[in-house]
XYZ file of C-alpha atoms in Angstrom:
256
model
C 14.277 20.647 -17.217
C 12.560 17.343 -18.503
C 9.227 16.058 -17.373
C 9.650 12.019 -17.788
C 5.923 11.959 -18.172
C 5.113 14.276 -21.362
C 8.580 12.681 -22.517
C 7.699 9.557 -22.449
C 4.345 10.682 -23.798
C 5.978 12.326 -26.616
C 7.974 8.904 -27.726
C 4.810 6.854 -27.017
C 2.857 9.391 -29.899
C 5.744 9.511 -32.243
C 5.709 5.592 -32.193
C 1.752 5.774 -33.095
C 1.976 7.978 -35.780
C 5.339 6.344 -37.769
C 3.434 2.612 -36.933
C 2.514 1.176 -40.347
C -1.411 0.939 -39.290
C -1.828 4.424 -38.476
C -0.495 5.053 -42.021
C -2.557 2.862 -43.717
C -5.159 4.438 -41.998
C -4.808 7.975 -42.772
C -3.935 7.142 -46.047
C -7.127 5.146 -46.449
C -9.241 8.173 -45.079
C -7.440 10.678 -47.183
C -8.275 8.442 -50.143
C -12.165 8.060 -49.453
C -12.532 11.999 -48.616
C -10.559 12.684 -52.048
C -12.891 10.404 -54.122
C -16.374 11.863 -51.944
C -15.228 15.214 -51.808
C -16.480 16.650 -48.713
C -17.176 20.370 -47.827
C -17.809 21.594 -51.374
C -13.920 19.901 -52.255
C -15.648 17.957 -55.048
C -17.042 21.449 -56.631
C -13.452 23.622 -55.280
C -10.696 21.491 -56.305
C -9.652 18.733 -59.662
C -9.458 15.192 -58.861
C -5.303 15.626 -58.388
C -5.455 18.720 -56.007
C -8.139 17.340 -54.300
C -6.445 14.338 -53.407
C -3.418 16.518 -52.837
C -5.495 18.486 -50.220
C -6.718 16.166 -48.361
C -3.348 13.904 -48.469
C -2.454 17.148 -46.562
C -5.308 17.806 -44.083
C -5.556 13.927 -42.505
C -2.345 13.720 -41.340
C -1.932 17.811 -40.306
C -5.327 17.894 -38.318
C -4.554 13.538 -36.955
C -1.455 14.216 -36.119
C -2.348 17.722 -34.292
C -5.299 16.109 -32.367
C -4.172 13.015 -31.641
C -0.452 14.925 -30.321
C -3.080 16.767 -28.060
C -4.635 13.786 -26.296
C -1.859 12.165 -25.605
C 0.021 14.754 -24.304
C -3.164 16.189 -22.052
C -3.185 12.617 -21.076
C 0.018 12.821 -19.620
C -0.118 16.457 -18.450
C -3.176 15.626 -16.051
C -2.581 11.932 -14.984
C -4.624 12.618 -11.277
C -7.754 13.540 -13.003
C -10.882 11.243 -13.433
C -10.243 9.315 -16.649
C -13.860 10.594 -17.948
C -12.924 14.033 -17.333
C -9.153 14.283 -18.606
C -10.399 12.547 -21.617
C -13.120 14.937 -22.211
C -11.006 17.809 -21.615
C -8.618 16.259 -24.426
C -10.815 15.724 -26.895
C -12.650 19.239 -26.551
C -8.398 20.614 -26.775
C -7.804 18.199 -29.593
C -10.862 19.298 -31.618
C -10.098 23.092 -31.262
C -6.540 22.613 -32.641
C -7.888 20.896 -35.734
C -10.411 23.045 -36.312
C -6.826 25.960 -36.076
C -4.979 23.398 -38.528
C -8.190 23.200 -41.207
C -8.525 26.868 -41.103
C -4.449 27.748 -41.898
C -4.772 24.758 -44.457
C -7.630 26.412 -45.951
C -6.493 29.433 -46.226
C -2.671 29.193 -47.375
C -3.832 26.084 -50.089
C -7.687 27.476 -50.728
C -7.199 31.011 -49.973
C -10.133 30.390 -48.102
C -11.359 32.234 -44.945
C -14.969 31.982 -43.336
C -16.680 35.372 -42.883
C -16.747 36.588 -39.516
C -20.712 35.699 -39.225
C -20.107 32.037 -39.845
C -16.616 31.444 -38.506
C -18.071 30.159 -34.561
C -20.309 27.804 -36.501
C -17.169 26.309 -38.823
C -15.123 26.216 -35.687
C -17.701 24.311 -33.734
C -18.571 22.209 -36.711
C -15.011 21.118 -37.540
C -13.595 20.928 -33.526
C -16.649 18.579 -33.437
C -16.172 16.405 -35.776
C -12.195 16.672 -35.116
C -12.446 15.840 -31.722
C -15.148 12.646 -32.472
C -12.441 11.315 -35.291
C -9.435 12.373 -33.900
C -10.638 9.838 -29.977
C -12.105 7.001 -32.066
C -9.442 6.574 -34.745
C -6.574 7.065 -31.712
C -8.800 4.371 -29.775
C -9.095 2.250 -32.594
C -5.975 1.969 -33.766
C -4.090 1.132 -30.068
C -6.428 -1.495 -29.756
C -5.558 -2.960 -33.136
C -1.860 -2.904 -32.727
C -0.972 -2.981 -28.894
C 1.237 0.829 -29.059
C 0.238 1.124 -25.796
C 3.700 -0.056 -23.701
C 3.349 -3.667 -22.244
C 4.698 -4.333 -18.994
C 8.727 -5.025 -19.123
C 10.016 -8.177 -17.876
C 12.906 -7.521 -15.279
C 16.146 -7.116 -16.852
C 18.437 -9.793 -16.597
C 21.309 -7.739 -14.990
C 19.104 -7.446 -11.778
C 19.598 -10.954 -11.076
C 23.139 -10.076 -10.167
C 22.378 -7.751 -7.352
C 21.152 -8.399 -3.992
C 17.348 -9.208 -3.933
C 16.840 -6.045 -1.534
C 18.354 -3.789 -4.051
C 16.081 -5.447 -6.898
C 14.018 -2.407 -7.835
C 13.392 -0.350 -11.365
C 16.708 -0.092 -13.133
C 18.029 3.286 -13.906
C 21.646 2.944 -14.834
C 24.859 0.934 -15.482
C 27.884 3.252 -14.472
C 31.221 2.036 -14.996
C 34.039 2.135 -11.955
C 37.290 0.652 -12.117
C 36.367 -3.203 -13.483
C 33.023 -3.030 -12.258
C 29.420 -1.568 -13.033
C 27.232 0.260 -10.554
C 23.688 -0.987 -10.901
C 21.773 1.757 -10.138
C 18.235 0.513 -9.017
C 15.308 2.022 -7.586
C 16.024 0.820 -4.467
C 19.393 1.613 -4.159
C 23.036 0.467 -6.170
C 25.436 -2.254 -6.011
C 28.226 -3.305 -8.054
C 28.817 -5.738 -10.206
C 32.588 -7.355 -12.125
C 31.674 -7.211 -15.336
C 32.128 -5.148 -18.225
C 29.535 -2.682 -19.453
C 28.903 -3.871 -23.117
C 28.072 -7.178 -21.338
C 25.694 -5.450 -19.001
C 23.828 -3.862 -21.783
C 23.147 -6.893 -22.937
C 21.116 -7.536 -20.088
C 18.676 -4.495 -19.578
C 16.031 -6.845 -21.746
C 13.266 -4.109 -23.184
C 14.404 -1.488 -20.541
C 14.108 1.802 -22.985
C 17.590 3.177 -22.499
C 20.763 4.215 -24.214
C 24.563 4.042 -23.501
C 25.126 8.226 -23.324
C 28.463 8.485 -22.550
C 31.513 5.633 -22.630
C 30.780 4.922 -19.021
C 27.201 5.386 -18.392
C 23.821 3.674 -19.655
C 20.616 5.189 -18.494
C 16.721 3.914 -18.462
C 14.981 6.705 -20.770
C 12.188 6.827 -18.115
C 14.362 6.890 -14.988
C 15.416 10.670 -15.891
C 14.099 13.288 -14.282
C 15.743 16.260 -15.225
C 18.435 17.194 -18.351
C 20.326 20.017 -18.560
C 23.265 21.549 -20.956
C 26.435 21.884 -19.963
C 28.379 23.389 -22.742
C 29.232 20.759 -25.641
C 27.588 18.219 -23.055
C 24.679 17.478 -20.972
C 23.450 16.078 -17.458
C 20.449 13.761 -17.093
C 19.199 13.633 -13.169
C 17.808 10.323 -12.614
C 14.680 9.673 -10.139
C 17.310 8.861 -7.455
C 19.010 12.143 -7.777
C 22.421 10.783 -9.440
C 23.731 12.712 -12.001
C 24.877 10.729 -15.374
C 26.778 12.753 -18.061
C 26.152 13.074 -21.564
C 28.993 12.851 -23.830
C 29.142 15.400 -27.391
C 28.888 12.014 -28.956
C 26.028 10.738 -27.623
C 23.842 13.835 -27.320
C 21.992 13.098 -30.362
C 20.514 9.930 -28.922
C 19.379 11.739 -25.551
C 17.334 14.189 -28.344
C 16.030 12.050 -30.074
C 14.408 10.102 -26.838
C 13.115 13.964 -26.822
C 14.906 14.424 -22.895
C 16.590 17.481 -24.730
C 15.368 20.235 -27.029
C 16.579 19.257 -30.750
């Protein structure tokens, strides 16, 4: 089964951390903490290995909070906004303060003694939690990854205006597409390459050589055999052909 919201949460994360400013960034921060040396680094490690370590531990311990927020975000969407956020950064600082101490102790060979390890974890979690919020904040305000509002597709402009809702597919039957909306279907004489062409910035893929579905109109995926089925919020079933399976992984609607 597929959850559209920690799916959609999932592609909205993997977007942040490939975007070109959130590598700068980490690569910038890695940089600084290689040339300060943090933590007793400076006195532990070379100038190479230290760089080397902490080219490692940004993006691990970034990548492993930020992952955390966004998905909590998603995971808990009915909760006060003060609240879910707290309870995501408190989540995202205790899995960095995990990733620092498996970093430390595979590259160091490093592990607190049992005495001080609740002060390193609370030390680390805080100052992973405070980083890993105002970086993530930062950075979405700088470059706008958070999803803008899509302008209708084109294609709905072909339907009746009662049947103008969310679009969720393009199906093709006989010469003719099936517009399947949110607020119901209709059909349209045209060809389905050509109606493609009109889903504007609708996220979506053509899954099978008769179908096109909205990423965030499925509901549910399932295997079956060499193939798949994606559910859609309306409860129609859409098939996924061998050849096009890899697509509906890589929107992350089926396990890789």
């Amino acid at each position: 089964m597929s959850d559209a919201g920690p799916q959609s949460a999932l592609r909205e994360w993997r977007d942040h951390i490939r975007h070109p400013a959130t590598l700068v960034a980490m690569g910038a921060v890695a940089l600084i903490l290689a040339l300060v040396g943090p933590y007793g680094t400076s006195d532990l490690l070379r100038p190479l290995p230290r760089l080397g370590y902490w080219a490692l531990i940004v993006p691990a311990t970034y990548g492993t909070g930020s992952l955390t927020v966004t998905m909590l975000r998603a995971l808990l969407p009915s909760w006060p906004f003060a609240l879910r956020m707290g309870v995501a950064g408190v989540a995202a600082g205790l899995a960095v303060a995990g990733v620092v101490l498996v970093v430390n102790a595979v590259a160091l060979g490093f592990v607190p003694d049992p005495a001080v390890l609740p002060g390193f974890i609370l030390n680390v979690a805080g100052v992973g939690m405070v980083v890993t919020l105002a970086i993530a904040y930062i950075i979405r305000q700088q470059t706008g990854v958070a999803p803008a509002q899509p302008t209708p597709p084109t294609i709905l402009q072909r339907v009746p205006l009662e049947k103008r809702g969310a679009l969720l597919a393009l199906s093709v039957e006989d010469h003719y597409v099936r517009v399947h909306t949110a607020k119901g279907t209709d059909m349209v004489l045209m060809r389905l390459s050509d109606a493609m062409k009109e889903t504007g910035n609708v996220p979506g893929a053509q899954v099978h050589r008769s179908h096109w579905v909205a990423f965030n109109a499925v509901r549910a995926a399932r295997r079956d055999g060499d193939r798949a089925i994606l559910t859609l919020s309306s409860g129609a079933e859409i098939p996924v052909s061998r050849a096009n399976l890899p697509k509906v992984k890589e929107a992350g609607l089926l396990p890789r």
